CSV table of C-alpha atoms in Angstrom, one decimal:
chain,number,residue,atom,x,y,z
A,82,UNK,CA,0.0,0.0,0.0
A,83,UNK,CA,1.3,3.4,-1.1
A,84,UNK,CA,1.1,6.9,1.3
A,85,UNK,CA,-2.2,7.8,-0.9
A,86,UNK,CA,-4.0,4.0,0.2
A,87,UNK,CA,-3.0,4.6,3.7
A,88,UNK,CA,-4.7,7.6,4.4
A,89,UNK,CA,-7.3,7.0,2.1
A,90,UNK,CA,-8.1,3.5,4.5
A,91,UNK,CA,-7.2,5.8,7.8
A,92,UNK,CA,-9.7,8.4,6.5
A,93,UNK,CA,-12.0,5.8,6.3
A,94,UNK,CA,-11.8,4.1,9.8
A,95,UNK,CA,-12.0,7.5,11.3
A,96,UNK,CA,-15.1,8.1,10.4
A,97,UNK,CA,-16.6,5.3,11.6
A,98,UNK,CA,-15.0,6.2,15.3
A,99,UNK,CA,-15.9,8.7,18.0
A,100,UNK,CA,-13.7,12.1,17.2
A,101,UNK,CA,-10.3,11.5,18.7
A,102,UNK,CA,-10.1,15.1,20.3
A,103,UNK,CA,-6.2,15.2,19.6
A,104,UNK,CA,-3.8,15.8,16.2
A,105,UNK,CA,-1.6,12.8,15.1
A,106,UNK,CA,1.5,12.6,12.8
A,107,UNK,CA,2.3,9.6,11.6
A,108,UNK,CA,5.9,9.2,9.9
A,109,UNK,CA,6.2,7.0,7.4
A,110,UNK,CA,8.9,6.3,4.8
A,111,UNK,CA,7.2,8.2,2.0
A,112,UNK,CA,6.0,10.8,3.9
A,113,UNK,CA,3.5,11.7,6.6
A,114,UNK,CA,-0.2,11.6,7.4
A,115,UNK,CA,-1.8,14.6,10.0
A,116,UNK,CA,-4.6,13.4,11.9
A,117,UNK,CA,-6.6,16.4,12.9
A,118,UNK,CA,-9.1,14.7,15.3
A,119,UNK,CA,-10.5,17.8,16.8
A,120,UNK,CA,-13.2,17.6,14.6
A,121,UNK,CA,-15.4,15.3,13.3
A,122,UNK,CA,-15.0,13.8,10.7
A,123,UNK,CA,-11.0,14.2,11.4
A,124,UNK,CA,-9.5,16.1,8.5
A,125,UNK,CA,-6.8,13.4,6.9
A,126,UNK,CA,-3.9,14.5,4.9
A,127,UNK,CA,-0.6,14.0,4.0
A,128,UNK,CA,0.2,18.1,4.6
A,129,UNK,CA,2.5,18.8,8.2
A,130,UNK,CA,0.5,21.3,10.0
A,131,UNK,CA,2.8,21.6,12.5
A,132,UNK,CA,2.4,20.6,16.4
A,133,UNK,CA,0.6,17.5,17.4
A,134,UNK,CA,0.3,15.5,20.5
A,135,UNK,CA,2.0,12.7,19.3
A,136,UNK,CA,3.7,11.5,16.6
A,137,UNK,CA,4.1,7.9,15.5
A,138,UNK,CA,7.3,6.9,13.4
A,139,UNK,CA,6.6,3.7,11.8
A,140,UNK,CA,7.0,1.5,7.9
A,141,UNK,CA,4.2,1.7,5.7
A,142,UNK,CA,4.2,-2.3,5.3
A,143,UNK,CA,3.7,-1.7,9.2
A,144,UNK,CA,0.8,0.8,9.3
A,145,UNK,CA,-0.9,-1.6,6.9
A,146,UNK,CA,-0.4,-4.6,9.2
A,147,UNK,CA,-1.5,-2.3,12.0
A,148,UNK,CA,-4.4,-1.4,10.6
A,149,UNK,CA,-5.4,-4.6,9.2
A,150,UNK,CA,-5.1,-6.3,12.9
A,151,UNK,CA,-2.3,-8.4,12.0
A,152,UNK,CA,0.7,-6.0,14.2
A,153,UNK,CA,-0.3,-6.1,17.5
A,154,UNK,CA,0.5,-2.3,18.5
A,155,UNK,CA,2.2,-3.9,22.1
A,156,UNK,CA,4.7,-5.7,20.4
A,157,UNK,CA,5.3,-3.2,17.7
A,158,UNK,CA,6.4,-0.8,20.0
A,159,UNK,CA,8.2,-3.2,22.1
A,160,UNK,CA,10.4,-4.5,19.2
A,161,UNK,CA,11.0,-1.0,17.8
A,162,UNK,CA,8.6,-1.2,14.9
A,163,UNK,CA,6.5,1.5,15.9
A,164,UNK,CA,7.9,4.7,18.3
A,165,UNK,CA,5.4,7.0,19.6
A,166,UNK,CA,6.6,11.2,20.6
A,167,UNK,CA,4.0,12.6,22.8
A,168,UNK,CA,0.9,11.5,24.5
A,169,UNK,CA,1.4,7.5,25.1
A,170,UNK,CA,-2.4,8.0,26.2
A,171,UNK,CA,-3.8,9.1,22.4
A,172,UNK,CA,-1.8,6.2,20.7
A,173,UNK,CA,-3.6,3.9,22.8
A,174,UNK,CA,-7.3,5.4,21.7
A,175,UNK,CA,-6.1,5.1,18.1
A,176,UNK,CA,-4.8,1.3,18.4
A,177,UNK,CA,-8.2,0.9,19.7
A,178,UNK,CA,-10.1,2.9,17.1
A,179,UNK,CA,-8.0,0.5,14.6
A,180,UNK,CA,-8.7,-2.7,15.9
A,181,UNK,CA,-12.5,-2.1,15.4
């Protein structure tokens, strides 16, 4: 899955979730994808608006098996595959919003 398939899915799980309340970066090899979950829907993009209250580093082949429900989020960040900057606390709500 390319940058434009990830967000496209993200954007799509997002708006079947409560609103997040909180802006996410993810950092991906190809580039990055702002989660601005103040609102609802959450406005997905691959633009850096700048500040957010955490940002998650991880491979795109990664994000995909996150998302799919074949990463477990726990062992991804144990093993280094995923590294979270910020609010431990909002990458929890999203792992949860994913695995629905």
């Amino acid at each position: 899955m390319d940058l434009a398939e990830l967000t496209e899915e993200m954007r799509r799980r997002a708006g079947q979730n409560v609103k997040l309340g909180y802006k996410v970066k993810f950092v991906v090899e190809d580039g990055i994808i702002f989660w601005d979950g103040t609102d609802h829907p959450p406005a997905i993009d691959n633009e850096d608006k700048g500040d957010a209250t955490t940002t998650i580093t991880i491979a795109p082949e990664n994000l995909q098996k996150l998302m799919a429900g074949n990463l477990d989020p726990t062992l991804a960040y144990m093993t280094g595959k995923l590294k979270v900057e910020g609010s431990m606390g909002v990458a929890l709500k999203l792992t949860a919003m994913f695995a629905d």
